[in-house]
Each structure stands twice: as C-alpha cells, then as structure tokens.
Amino acid sequence: MTSNAIRKIAIIGGGSAGWMTASALSNALQGSCEITLIESEEIGTIGVGEATIPPVKYFNAQLGIEEAEFMRETNATFKLGIEFIDWSKCGKSYFHPFGQYGAEFDQTPFYQYWMREAINGNTAPDIDEFSMAWAAGANGKFQHPEKDKRKIQSTFDYAYHFDANLYARYLRGYSQKRGVQRIEGKVGNVSLAPENGFIQSVSMDDGRIIEADLFIDCTGFYGVLIEQSLETGYEDWSHWLPCNRAVAVPCENASGQLLPYTKSSANRAGWQWRIPLQHRIGNGVVYCSEFMGSSEAEQSLLENLDAEPLQDPRHLKFVTGRRKKFWNKNCVAIGLAAGFMEPLESTSLHLIQYGIMRLLALFPDNNFSPMLEQEYNALTSAEYERIRDFLILHYKATEREDSEFWKYCKNMQVPDRLAYKIDQFRSNGILSSDERELFHNPSWIAVYLGQGVFPQRAPALANYRSKVPVNERLGQIRIAMKEAVEAMPDHRAYVDNYCKSAAQ
Ligand SMILES: Cc1cc2nc3c(=O)[nH]c(=O)nc-3n(C[C@H](O)[C@H](O)[C@H](O)COP(=O)(O)OP(=O)(O)OC[C@H]3O[C@@H](n4cnc5c(N)ncnc54)[C@H](O)[C@@H]3O)c2cc1C
C-alpha cells in the first residue's frame, strides 16, 4: 500500500446501510484499514425494509454468509416475486416474478412467440401462466431452483423476506468479528477543513472526537454528514413518485400458511404491503399525504390485516428522490442518506449493496481524485434513474380513475426515456432496455402487461418463423411446469426443514 492510502474509515449510522457497509468493507479490506461505526440507540433505526430482490444473494455470498444460518437468524422466508392487486384496475391482479417466462426453444425470444399467439387468441392471455415463479408461488410452494438449465425448474429465481433489524444485528456480529469498532452515541458536530471543506472529524455529544480519512454517511433520512454538514442538496422526485408517507405494523400469522411472495394491494391513494416472515407478517400502507390523511391510512392498514396487530402502528415521512451527489469530497452517502424511491419493488437494500460495491470498485486514496467522485456519482445516478423509471411505470400505466390520486398518476408527465420505452412496447412490442438495467426484460413485460400496456403487434421476426412448432412447445412448457410444481414441497415445510428460526 502507498503512504497515501486510506487508513481510517468512519461509518456514521448503524441501520441496514451502516452494517452492510461495515461488513463488506471489513471483508474486502482485510484488516488494513481501521473501521469505526457510530450508532445511536436513542435515535434508533427506521426498522422497516423486509423485502429484497435476487441480487441480495450475491451480497451475502461475497461475505461468505451461509444461507440457512442467515435465514434462521433473521426469521427469513423465500420470495418469488410480488403480486400486484388492483393496480391497473380494481379487481385485477398480476405477478412480477423473479426469473424468466416459459423457456427458450428457438432463436426468437419466448415472449415474442407468446405475444404473437396471444394477439391471435391462440394461447393463455395471461403470461403469468408461463412463469414458474408464479406457478410455485400461487400454490404456496418453494424449492431452490435447479442448476441444470435444461429443466423448467431452473427458470425462476428468488430473494428473501427478512426482519431488517435482525439482519443489521447479524451483520454487526459479522463486522465486529472482522475488527470493526462500534461506538454507541450521538454525533452532534461535524468539523470541516477550512481549506477544502473536507470532513476532518465528528464530535460525539459526550465530547469524544472521531477522526478519519473517509466518512460514510449511513444516518438515514437525517443525512447528518452529506446534507446537514456538506449541504449537498436533494433532487425531489415527488412529482413522479408522489407517495410520501407510510404507516407500518406487524401482525400475527394466524393461518400459519407461508406465501413465498410479497403482496402489494393498491388503495385509493397508495398501496399496502404484506410481507410474510417465519414468525409474523409485516404490513404497511404507503400513501400520498395530499390525497389521504394519516388516520385514514392507519385505519385502512388495520382493516386489512390478517390478524391482530402486534404493536402500535408506526408513522413515517419521506420525500422520494436522491442526493444531488452521493459522493461529496471525502464523504459517501449510502442507504436512506443517499436517497429513497419508496419500497414498491424492494430496491433500497439493493441500492445499498450497489453503493458499497461501486465504492470498493472506485476506492480512493487520500488524494480523493475528483474523477473517482465523478464516476461514482454518474454511475449511481444512472442506477437510481433506471430504477425510478421502472417504479413510475407502475403508477403511470394504470386504467384507474376512481380517485384524484390515480387520475393524477395516469395523467402525469413521465421522464422522456420512460415515455419512449412505453411507446416502443405499445407500438411494436419491443423492449427498449439498457443492458445495465437492474430489472431485466421479464420484469418490464410483467409490469407492462399487468398494468394493461399491450402491444399492437408482435415483433416481426416471430411471424416469419412459421416452421417452428410454437403451440406444441407452449403446450409442453405448461405441462412441464404443472408437473414441476406438483412435485415441489410446500413453502412452510421447506423453510421448517431448511432454516426454521427459534422465534417460530
Ligand atoms: C416505509 C418503508 C418501507 C421500506 N421497505 C423496504 C423493503 O421492503 N425493502 C428494502 O430493500 N428497503 C425498504 N425500505 C428502505 C430500508 O428500510 C432502508 O433502505 C434500510 O433500512 C437502510 O436504512 P438506513 O440504514 O439507511 O437508515 P436507518 O435505518 O434510519 O439508520 C440510520 C442510522 O443512523 C443513526 N444515526 C442517525 N443520526 C445519527 C447521529 N446524529 N449520530 C449517530 N447516529 C445517528 C441511527 O441511530 C441509525 O443507526 C423501506 C423504507 C421505508 C421508509
């Protein structure tokens, strides 16, 4: 290492962001940096964030975390996707599955043949019926996907539902074993170097001063370093993602049944989540305060629980958007301190993971080259914007006009890039996607079709390939799926056998 290498890192904040960062840095830097994490029990954490998407598996794998142990410790269950209820219109639901539709049997993609046949009325009009994730989920079944790509059981993917507080605690143990020092207390003051505005140290309320070369702001919505001290600024996306409040409460799992997917049910000014964990169900209503008051949101949440609430409901406020810079001088903001785009597609923990991996890939020395900062900010902004557009699609592509909220969403102007994508799909059945998209083609297909954006024509190539026995193949795929699902174990039984937690 050069004499200019970063030697001291201070992470401020001990929610999921803080402890995910501490784990990944302590693992990657192998003891060559002193890492300190400051957290305040008095302030506490946001305490929600229970649903994830498949890349979280790679984060855990990189840390060498054993899946069954991690699931036991966090009361986790498997997640195959999200069921969206009443989003496009009341009474209609669709599934956003993890994994692909059908199976590829020709050089022309499966979805193009399906589209051709669906437009001609020759196959099931609902593409959900070709998703293994949906077929297993709808039957309450789960097993790990097969590795053999020739098998239909290899065509789905999965993520987890888990208790976010327990995940942070688990990673705290992991980090401390790798030398991360934890300091309990509140940061009251941040000292900036007069010559360049870099952070020199943070002072605790009890007078302790913590110095570091690199500071990671994981203080959640407070943004103690990135905003309160460095005044980086925030790009507000409320006009595209108008929900700005949430109320959350866990309840018992009275039936004992364990669905391997999240439910998202739209209401008149937002939506309600249902996330099944091993020992309870997490619930919350996300809504826009311009169209719904907090007492109506709370009442609507409590009326739609499976069983008695286990706590008093917790109310939360947020503004959708992102920091104008995620990396500013010698400070990098990760987690809610960096931005928040509402929990609709469970992307926040992924953005934490992405932020950490980018930081490691562009790790600075004490020169803090502005080019590294620039690259980090450009890549992270683009990742936020791609995810943002996917989320906006859920609100924009609705047929609902039964409330002022849905009328607003249906008629709002969307970013040009998203408007172009929707037009391409609607006019030509073409998926205009960037290869760096977190959400790949099947996710866009699920939401387009589920929300009622149906193409006027199938992409042309499918029409030229008349020798391919498409209907026979579609039939074979459905039979293979049916047999595979019948042979799968019940999700609850699989979890009990694989990773039953002590809390059950
Ligand atoms: C309603 C809602 C639902 C969500 N659902 C999901 C989901 O399903 N999936 C998903 O991926 N994400 C979800 N999220 C996002 C997820 O909760 C967060 O991304 C994640 O928990 C990380 O939070 P954090 O660590 O950035 O902040 P926090 O959990 O708020 O932690 C902040 C930390 O900073 C500390 N701190 C603050 N100020 C100071 C100070 N002055 N001194 C010392 N310490 C300080 C606090 O004590 C705490 O330890 C949801 C968010 C909301 C609001």
Coordinates of C-alpha atoms and ligand atoms in Angstrom, one line a residue:
M1 CA 0.0 0.0 0.0
T2 CA 1.2 3.5 -0.7
S3 CA 1.8 6.0 2.1
N4 CA -1.2 7.9 0.7
A5 CA -3.6 5.0 1.3
I6 CA -6.8 5.5 3.3
R7 CA -6.1 4.1 6.8
K8 CA -9.2 5.2 8.8
I9 CA -12.8 4.9 7.8
A10 CA -15.7 6.2 10.0
I11 CA -19.2 4.9 9.2
I12 CA -21.9 7.0 10.9
G13 CA -25.2 5.1 11.4
G14 CA -26.0 1.5 12.3
G15 CA -29.1 0.6 10.4
S16 CA -29.0 -1.9 7.5
A17 CA -26.9 0.5 5.5
G18 CA -24.3 1.0 8.2
W19 CA -23.8 -2.6 9.0
M20 CA -24.0 -3.8 5.4
T21 CA -21.2 -1.2 4.6
A22 CA -19.2 -2.3 7.7
S23 CA -19.4 -6.0 6.7
A24 CA -18.5 -5.5 3.1
L25 CA -15.6 -3.1 3.8
S26 CA -14.1 -5.2 6.7
N27 CA -14.3 -8.3 4.4
A28 CA -12.8 -6.6 1.4
L29 CA -10.1 -4.5 3.1
Q30 CA -8.9 -7.4 5.2
G31 CA -7.8 -5.5 8.3
S32 CA -5.7 -3.0 6.5
C33 CA -8.0 -0.1 7.5
E34 CA -9.3 0.9 10.9
I35 CA -13.1 0.9 10.6
T36 CA -15.3 2.5 13.2
L37 CA -19.1 2.6 13.2
I38 CA -21.0 5.1 15.3
E39 CA -24.7 4.4 16.0
S40 CA -27.2 5.9 18.4
E41 CA -29.7 3.7 20.2
E42 CA -31.5 6.8 21.3
I43 CA -32.2 7.8 17.6
G44 CA -32.8 4.2 16.5
T45 CA -33.2 2.9 13.0
I46 CA -36.0 3.1 10.5
G47 CA -36.8 -0.6 11.3
V48 CA -38.6 -1.4 8.0
G49 CA -37.1 -2.9 4.9
E50 CA -38.1 -6.5 4.9
A51 CA -38.4 -7.5 1.2
T52 CA -35.5 -7.9 -1.1
I53 CA -34.6 -8.7 -4.7
P54 CA -32.4 -11.6 -6.0
P55 CA -29.0 -9.7 -6.1
V56 CA -29.0 -9.7 -2.2
K57 CA -27.9 -13.4 -2.5
Y58 CA -24.7 -12.3 -4.2
F59 CA -24.0 -9.7 -1.4
N60 CA -24.3 -12.4 1.2
A61 CA -22.3 -14.9 -0.8
Q62 CA -19.5 -12.4 -1.2
L63 CA -19.3 -12.1 2.5
G64 CA -19.2 -15.9 2.8
I65 CA -22.5 -16.0 4.7
E66 CA -24.2 -19.3 4.8
E67 CA -27.8 -19.1 3.6
A68 CA -29.6 -21.4 6.0
E69 CA -27.9 -19.8 9.0
F70 CA -28.6 -16.2 7.9
M71 CA -32.3 -17.2 7.2
R72 CA -32.6 -18.8 10.7
E73 CA -31.1 -15.7 12.4
T74 CA -33.4 -13.2 10.5
N75 CA -36.7 -15.2 10.5
A76 CA -36.4 -15.2 6.7
T77 CA -38.7 -16.7 4.1
F78 CA -38.2 -17.1 0.4
K79 CA -39.6 -14.5 -2.0
L80 CA -40.5 -15.4 -5.7
G81 CA -41.9 -12.1 -6.7
I82 CA -44.7 -9.6 -6.0
E83 CA -48.4 -9.9 -6.6
F84 CA -49.9 -6.5 -7.6
I85 CA -53.6 -6.3 -6.8
D86 CA -55.9 -3.5 -8.0
W87 CA -53.0 -1.6 -9.6
S88 CA -54.2 -1.4 -13.2
K89 CA -57.9 -1.6 -12.3
C90 CA -59.9 -2.7 -9.3
G91 CA -60.4 -6.5 -9.2
K92 CA -57.4 -7.3 -11.4
S93 CA -54.1 -8.6 -10.2
Y94 CA -50.8 -9.7 -11.8
F95 CA -47.5 -11.1 -10.7
H96 CA -44.0 -9.7 -11.1
P97 CA -41.9 -12.9 -11.0
F98 CA -38.2 -13.4 -10.4
G99 CA -36.9 -15.3 -13.4
Q100 CA -38.0 -15.7 -16.9
Y101 CA -41.2 -16.6 -18.7
G102 CA -41.5 -20.0 -20.3
A103 CA -38.3 -21.5 -21.7
E104 CA -36.3 -20.6 -24.8
F105 CA -36.8 -23.1 -27.7
D106 CA -35.7 -21.1 -30.7
Q107 CA -33.5 -18.1 -31.7
T108 CA -36.6 -15.9 -31.4
P109 CA -37.2 -15.0 -27.7
F110 CA -40.1 -16.8 -26.0
Y111 CA -42.0 -13.7 -25.2
Q112 CA -42.2 -12.7 -28.9
Y113 CA -43.8 -16.1 -29.8
W114 CA -46.1 -15.8 -26.8
M115 CA -47.1 -12.3 -27.9
R116 CA -47.8 -13.4 -31.4
E117 CA -50.0 -16.2 -30.2
A118 CA -51.7 -14.1 -27.5
I119 CA -52.6 -11.4 -30.1
N120 CA -54.0 -14.1 -32.3
G121 CA -56.0 -15.6 -29.4
N122 CA -54.2 -18.9 -29.6
T123 CA -52.7 -19.1 -26.1
A124 CA -53.5 -18.2 -22.5
P125 CA -54.0 -14.5 -22.5
D126 CA -52.2 -14.2 -19.1
I127 CA -48.4 -14.5 -19.3
D128 CA -48.3 -15.3 -15.6
E129 CA -49.3 -18.8 -16.6
F130 CA -45.8 -19.2 -18.2
S131 CA -43.9 -18.2 -15.1
M132 CA -42.5 -20.9 -12.8
A133 CA -42.2 -18.4 -10.0
W134 CA -45.9 -17.5 -10.2
A135 CA -46.9 -21.2 -10.6
A136 CA -45.0 -22.1 -7.4
G137 CA -46.0 -19.0 -5.6
A138 CA -49.7 -19.3 -6.3
N139 CA -49.6 -22.9 -4.9
G140 CA -47.6 -21.8 -1.8
K141 CA -44.7 -24.0 -2.9
F142 CA -40.9 -23.5 -3.0
Q143 CA -37.7 -25.3 -3.5
H144 CA -34.3 -23.9 -4.7
P145 CA -34.0 -23.6 -8.4
E146 CA -32.3 -26.4 -10.4
K147 CA -28.9 -25.6 -11.8
D148 CA -29.5 -27.7 -14.9
K149 CA -30.6 -25.1 -17.5
R150 CA -32.5 -27.7 -19.5
K151 CA -35.0 -28.1 -16.7
I152 CA -38.0 -25.9 -16.2
Q153 CA -37.2 -25.7 -12.5
S154 CA -34.1 -23.6 -13.5
T155 CA -36.2 -20.8 -14.9
F156 CA -37.0 -19.0 -11.7
D157 CA -35.0 -17.0 -9.2
Y158 CA -35.7 -15.9 -5.6
A159 CA -34.9 -13.4 -2.9
Y160 CA -35.9 -13.2 0.8
H161 CA -38.3 -11.6 3.2
F162 CA -36.5 -11.0 6.5
D163 CA -36.5 -8.9 9.6
A164 CA -34.4 -5.9 8.8
N165 CA -33.4 -5.2 12.4
L166 CA -32.2 -8.8 12.8
Y167 CA -30.3 -8.6 9.5
A168 CA -28.4 -5.4 10.8
R169 CA -27.7 -7.2 14.1
Y170 CA -26.4 -10.3 12.3
L171 CA -24.1 -8.2 10.2
R172 CA -23.0 -6.3 13.3
G173 CA -21.7 -9.6 14.7
Y174 CA -20.1 -10.4 11.4
S175 CA -18.3 -7.0 11.2
Q176 CA -17.2 -6.9 14.8
K177 CA -15.6 -10.3 14.3
R178 CA -13.6 -8.7 11.5
G179 CA -12.3 -5.9 13.6
V180 CA -15.0 -3.2 13.2
Q181 CA -15.1 -1.0 16.3
R182 CA -18.6 0.1 17.4
I183 CA -19.2 3.3 19.2
E184 CA -22.6 4.0 20.8
G185 CA -23.7 7.6 21.0
K186 CA -24.9 10.6 19.0
V187 CA -22.8 12.7 16.6
G188 CA -23.5 16.3 17.5
N189 CA -21.0 18.2 15.4
V190 CA -19.0 17.7 12.2
S191 CA -15.7 19.6 11.6
L192 CA -14.7 20.6 8.1
A193 CA -11.2 21.6 7.0
P194 CA -11.2 25.3 6.3
E195 CA -9.0 25.0 3.2
N196 CA -11.1 22.5 1.2
G197 CA -14.3 21.7 3.1
F198 CA -13.4 18.0 3.7
I199 CA -14.7 16.4 6.8
Q200 CA -11.9 16.2 9.4
S201 CA -13.7 14.7 12.3
V202 CA -17.1 14.2 14.0
S203 CA -17.8 15.0 17.7
M204 CA -20.0 13.0 19.9
D205 CA -22.4 14.5 22.4
D206 CA -20.2 13.1 25.2
G207 CA -17.2 15.1 23.8
R208 CA -15.3 12.2 22.1
I209 CA -13.9 13.2 18.7
I210 CA -13.5 10.6 15.9
E211 CA -11.2 11.4 13.0
A212 CA -11.0 9.5 9.7
D213 CA -9.8 9.8 6.1
L214 CA -13.1 8.6 4.6
F215 CA -16.5 9.1 6.1
I216 CA -19.6 7.1 5.1
D217 CA -22.9 8.7 5.9
C218 CA -25.4 6.0 6.8
T219 CA -27.5 8.2 9.1
G220 CA -30.7 7.5 7.2
F221 CA -33.1 10.4 6.4
Y222 CA -31.1 12.7 8.7
G223 CA -28.1 12.8 6.3
V224 CA -26.0 14.2 9.1
L225 CA -22.8 14.5 7.1
I226 CA -23.9 14.6 3.4
E227 CA -26.7 17.2 3.9
Q228 CA -26.6 18.8 7.4
S229 CA -22.9 19.4 7.1
L230 CA -21.9 19.4 3.4
E231 CA -25.2 20.8 2.2
T232 CA -25.1 18.6 -0.9
G233 CA -28.8 19.2 -2.0
Y234 CA -31.6 16.8 -2.9
E235 CA -33.3 16.1 -6.2
D236 CA -37.0 15.8 -5.4
W237 CA -39.0 13.3 -7.5
S238 CA -42.3 13.6 -5.7
H239 CA -44.0 14.8 -9.0
W240 CA -43.2 11.3 -10.4
L241 CA -43.3 9.2 -7.3
P242 CA -45.9 11.1 -5.2
C243 CA -46.2 8.8 -2.2
N244 CA -44.5 10.5 0.8
R245 CA -45.9 8.8 4.0
A246 CA -46.0 5.2 5.3
V247 CA -47.6 3.6 8.3
A248 CA -46.3 0.1 9.3
V249 CA -47.4 -2.6 11.7
P250 CA -46.6 -6.3 12.1
C251 CA -49.3 -8.8 12.8
E252 CA -49.6 -12.5 13.7
N253 CA -49.7 -15.1 11.1
A254 CA -53.0 -16.6 12.2
S255 CA -53.3 -19.2 9.5
G256 CA -49.8 -20.4 9.7
Q257 CA -49.7 -20.5 5.9
L258 CA -46.5 -19.0 4.4
L259 CA -46.8 -17.5 0.9
P260 CA -43.5 -17.2 -0.9
Y261 CA -44.2 -13.8 -2.3
T262 CA -45.0 -10.2 -1.3
K263 CA -48.4 -8.7 -1.9
S264 CA -48.9 -5.1 -2.9
S265 CA -52.6 -4.0 -2.9
A266 CA -53.4 -0.6 -4.3
N267 CA -55.8 1.6 -2.4
R268 CA -57.3 4.9 -3.3
A269 CA -54.1 7.0 -2.6
G270 CA -51.3 4.5 -2.5
W271 CA -50.9 0.8 -1.6
Q272 CA -50.5 -1.7 1.2
W273 CA -47.7 -4.3 1.5
R274 CA -47.9 -7.7 3.1
I275 CA -44.6 -9.5 3.8
P276 CA -44.7 -12.9 5.4
L277 CA -41.8 -13.8 7.8
Q278 CA -41.4 -17.0 9.7
H279 CA -42.9 -15.6 12.9
R280 CA -45.1 -12.8 11.8
I281 CA -46.4 -10.8 8.9
G282 CA -45.0 -7.3 8.1
N283 CA -47.6 -4.8 6.8
G284 CA -47.7 -1.2 5.8
V285 CA -49.6 1.4 3.9
V286 CA -47.6 3.8 1.6
Y287 CA -49.6 6.8 0.6
C288 CA -49.6 10.4 -0.6
S289 CA -50.5 12.9 2.1
E290 CA -52.0 15.2 -0.4
F291 CA -54.8 12.7 -1.1
M292 CA -55.0 10.7 2.2
G293 CA -54.7 11.7 5.9
S294 CA -52.7 9.7 8.4
S295 CA -55.7 8.5 10.3
E296 CA -57.4 7.1 7.2
A297 CA -54.2 5.4 6.2
E298 CA -53.9 3.8 9.6
Q299 CA -57.5 2.7 9.6
S300 CA -57.1 1.2 6.2
L301 CA -54.0 -0.7 7.3
L302 CA -55.6 -2.1 10.4
E303 CA -58.8 -3.1 8.5
N304 CA -56.7 -5.1 6.1
L305 CA -54.6 -7.2 8.4
D306 CA -54.7 -11.0 8.5
A307 CA -54.8 -11.0 12.3
E308 CA -54.3 -8.8 15.4
P309 CA -51.5 -6.2 15.2
L310 CA -48.5 -7.0 17.4
Q311 CA -47.6 -3.3 18.1
D312 CA -48.9 0.2 17.7
P313 CA -48.7 1.4 14.1
R314 CA -45.6 3.5 13.3
H315 CA -45.9 6.5 11.0
L316 CA -43.0 7.6 8.7
K317 CA -42.4 10.5 6.4
F318 CA -40.2 10.7 3.3
V319 CA -39.6 12.6 0.1
T320 CA -38.8 10.4 -2.9
G321 CA -35.7 11.4 -4.7
R322 CA -31.9 11.3 -4.4
R323 CA -29.0 13.3 -3.2
K324 CA -27.5 15.6 -5.9
K325 CA -24.2 13.9 -5.2
F326 CA -23.8 10.6 -3.4
W327 CA -20.0 11.1 -3.0
N328 CA -19.1 14.6 -2.0
K329 CA -15.4 15.3 -1.0
N330 CA -14.4 12.6 1.5
C331 CA -17.9 11.6 2.3
V332 CA -20.0 8.9 0.6
A333 CA -23.7 8.6 1.5
I334 CA -25.2 5.1 1.5
G335 CA -28.7 4.0 2.3
L336 CA -31.5 6.4 3.0
A337 CA -28.9 9.2 3.5
A338 CA -28.3 8.8 -0.3
G339 CA -31.9 8.8 -1.4
F340 CA -35.2 6.9 -1.3
M341 CA -37.6 5.8 -4.0
E342 CA -40.3 4.2 -1.9
P343 CA -40.5 0.5 -1.2
L344 CA -42.7 -0.7 -4.2
E345 CA -40.1 -3.0 -5.8
S346 CA -37.9 -3.5 -2.7
T347 CA -34.9 -1.8 -4.2
S348 CA -33.4 0.1 -1.2
L349 CA -31.3 -2.7 0.2
H350 CA -30.1 -3.3 -3.4
L351 CA -29.1 0.3 -3.8
I352 CA -27.1 0.0 -0.5
Q353 CA -25.4 -3.1 -2.0
Y354 CA -24.8 -1.3 -5.3
G355 CA -23.3 1.8 -3.5
I356 CA -20.9 -0.4 -1.5
M357 CA -19.7 -2.4 -4.5
R358 CA -19.2 0.8 -6.5
L359 CA -17.3 2.4 -3.7
L360 CA -15.0 -0.7 -3.5
A361 CA -14.5 -0.7 -7.2
L362 CA -13.6 3.0 -7.2
F363 CA -11.9 3.0 -3.8
P364 CA -9.9 6.3 -3.4
D365 CA -6.6 7.2 -1.7
N366 CA -6.1 10.3 0.3
N367 CA -5.8 12.4 -2.9
F368 CA -9.6 11.8 -3.4
S369 CA -9.3 12.2 -7.2
P370 CA -12.3 14.2 -8.3
M371 CA -12.5 11.7 -11.3
L372 CA -13.4 8.9 -8.9
E373 CA -16.1 11.0 -7.3
Q374 CA -17.4 12.0 -10.7
E375 CA -17.5 8.3 -11.9
Y376 CA -19.2 7.1 -8.7
N377 CA -21.9 9.9 -8.9
A378 CA -22.5 9.3 -12.6
L379 CA -22.9 5.5 -12.3
T380 CA -25.1 5.8 -9.1
S381 CA -27.3 8.5 -10.6
A382 CA -27.9 6.3 -13.7
E383 CA -28.8 3.3 -11.5
Y384 CA -31.2 5.4 -9.4
E385 CA -32.8 6.8 -12.6
R386 CA -33.3 3.4 -14.3
I387 CA -35.0 2.1 -11.1
R388 CA -37.0 5.3 -10.7
D389 CA -38.4 4.9 -14.2
F390 CA -39.4 1.3 -13.6
L391 CA -41.3 2.4 -10.4
I392 CA -43.0 5.3 -12.2
L393 CA -44.3 2.8 -14.8
H394 CA -46.5 1.1 -12.1
Y395 CA -48.2 4.4 -11.3
K396 CA -48.4 5.8 -14.8
A397 CA -49.7 2.7 -16.6
T398 CA -53.0 2.5 -14.8
E399 CA -56.6 2.5 -16.0
R400 CA -57.8 3.6 -12.6
E401 CA -59.7 6.9 -12.5
D402 CA -61.7 6.2 -9.3
S403 CA -59.7 8.7 -7.1
E404 CA -57.9 12.0 -7.5
F405 CA -54.6 10.2 -6.8
W406 CA -55.0 7.7 -9.6
K407 CA -56.2 10.5 -12.0
Y408 CA -53.0 12.4 -11.2
C409 CA -50.8 9.4 -11.8
K410 CA -52.5 8.4 -15.0
N411 CA -52.1 11.9 -16.5
M412 CA -48.7 12.9 -15.1
Q413 CA -45.8 13.6 -17.5
V414 CA -43.1 10.9 -17.1
P415 CA -39.4 11.2 -17.9
D416 CA -38.7 11.2 -21.7
R417 CA -36.8 7.9 -21.6
L418 CA -39.7 6.1 -19.9
A419 CA -42.2 7.6 -22.3
Y420 CA -40.1 6.3 -25.2
K421 CA -39.9 2.8 -23.7
I422 CA -43.7 2.6 -23.2
D423 CA -44.3 3.8 -26.7
Q424 CA -41.9 1.2 -28.2
F425 CA -43.6 -1.6 -26.3
R426 CA -47.1 -0.4 -27.1
S427 CA -46.5 0.2 -30.8
N428 CA -44.0 -2.5 -31.7
G429 CA -43.8 -5.0 -28.8
I430 CA -40.1 -4.0 -28.5
L431 CA -38.4 -3.9 -25.1
S432 CA -36.1 -0.9 -25.2
S433 CA -33.7 -1.8 -22.4
D434 CA -30.3 -0.8 -21.3
E435 CA -28.1 -3.8 -20.6
R436 CA -27.2 -2.4 -17.2
E437 CA -30.9 -2.5 -16.1
L438 CA -31.4 -4.0 -12.7
F439 CA -34.9 -5.1 -13.9
H440 CA -34.5 -7.2 -17.0
N441 CA -36.9 -7.8 -19.8
P442 CA -39.2 -10.2 -18.0
S443 CA -39.8 -7.6 -15.2
W444 CA -40.8 -4.9 -17.7
I445 CA -43.0 -7.4 -19.6
A446 CA -44.7 -8.3 -16.3
V447 CA -45.5 -4.7 -15.4
Y448 CA -46.4 -3.6 -18.9
L449 CA -48.9 -6.4 -19.5
G450 CA -50.1 -6.5 -15.9
Q451 CA -50.8 -2.7 -16.0
G452 CA -52.6 -3.0 -19.3
V453 CA -49.9 -1.8 -21.8
F454 CA -50.4 -4.4 -24.5
P455 CA -48.5 -4.3 -27.8
Q456 CA -50.4 -3.6 -31.1
R457 CA -48.2 -6.1 -32.9
A458 CA -45.6 -8.8 -32.0
P459 CA -42.1 -8.1 -33.2
A460 CA -41.9 -9.1 -36.8
L461 CA -39.4 -12.0 -36.7
A462 CA -41.8 -14.3 -34.9
N463 CA -44.2 -14.1 -37.9
Y464 CA -41.5 -15.3 -40.4
R465 CA -40.7 -18.4 -38.5
S466 CA -43.7 -20.4 -39.4
K467 CA -41.8 -23.8 -39.3
V468 CA -41.3 -23.5 -35.5
P469 CA -44.0 -25.6 -33.8
V470 CA -44.8 -22.9 -31.3
N471 CA -48.1 -24.1 -30.0
E472 CA -46.7 -27.6 -29.4
R473 CA -43.8 -26.0 -27.5
L474 CA -46.1 -23.7 -25.4
G475 CA -48.2 -26.8 -24.5
Q476 CA -45.1 -28.8 -23.5
I477 CA -43.9 -25.9 -21.3
R478 CA -47.2 -25.7 -19.5
I479 CA -47.2 -29.5 -18.8
A480 CA -43.6 -29.4 -17.6
M481 CA -44.4 -26.5 -15.3
K482 CA -47.5 -28.3 -13.9
E483 CA -45.6 -31.4 -13.2
A484 CA -42.7 -29.5 -11.6
V485 CA -45.0 -27.5 -9.3
E486 CA -46.9 -30.6 -8.2
A487 CA -43.6 -32.2 -7.1
M488 CA -42.4 -29.1 -5.2
P489 CA -42.7 -29.0 -1.4
D490 CA -44.9 -26.6 0.5
H491 CA -43.0 -23.4 1.3
R492 CA -43.7 -23.6 5.0
A493 CA -42.5 -27.2 5.1
Y494 CA -39.4 -26.3 3.1
V495 CA -38.5 -23.4 5.4
D496 CA -39.1 -25.5 8.5
N497 CA -36.8 -28.2 7.2
Y498 CA -34.1 -25.8 5.9
C499 CA -33.9 -22.8 8.2
K500 CA -36.5 -22.8 11.0
S501 CA -35.9 -19.9 13.3
A502 CA -36.1 -20.1 17.1
A503 CA -38.8 -17.4 17.0
Q504 CA -41.4 -19.7 15.4
Ligands
LIG1 C1 -41.9 2.5 4.6 C2 -40.6 1.9 4.2 C3 -40.6 0.6 3.8 C4 -39.4 0.0 3.3 N1 -39.4 -1.2 2.8 C5 -38.3 -1.7 2.2 C6 -38.2 -3.0 1.7 O1 -39.2 -3.8 1.7 N2 -37.1 -3.4 1.1 C7 -36.0 -2.6 1.0 O2 -35.0 -3.0 0.5 N3 -36.0 -1.4 1.6 C8 -37.1 -0.9 2.2 N4 -37.1 0.3 2.8 C9 -35.8 1.0 2.9 C10 -35.0 0.4 4.1 O3 -35.7 0.5 5.3 C11 -33.7 1.2 4.2 O4 -33.1 1.4 3.0 C12 -32.7 0.4 5.1 O5 -33.3 0.0 6.3 C13 -31.5 1.3 5.4 O6 -31.8 2.3 6.2 P1 -30.6 3.2 6.7 O7 -29.6 2.3 7.4 O8 -30.1 4.0 5.6 O9 -31.2 4.1 7.8 P2 -31.7 3.9 9.3 O10 -32.3 2.5 9.5 O11 -32.6 5.0 9.6 O12 -30.4 4.0 10.2 C14 -29.8 5.2 10.4 C15 -28.8 5.0 11.5 O13 -28.1 6.3 11.7 C16 -28.1 6.5 13.1 N5 -28.0 8.0 13.3 C17 -28.7 8.9 12.8 N6 -28.3 10.1 13.2 C18 -27.3 9.9 14.0 C19 -26.4 10.8 14.8 N7 -26.6 12.1 14.8 N8 -25.5 10.2 15.5 C20 -25.3 8.8 15.5 N9 -26.0 8.0 14.8 C21 -27.0 8.5 14.1 C22 -29.3 5.9 13.6 O14 -29.2 5.7 15.0 C23 -29.3 4.6 12.8 O15 -28.4 3.7 13.4 C24 -38.2 0.8 3.3 C25 -38.3 2.1 3.8 C26 -39.4 2.7 4.2 C27 -39.4 4.1 4.7

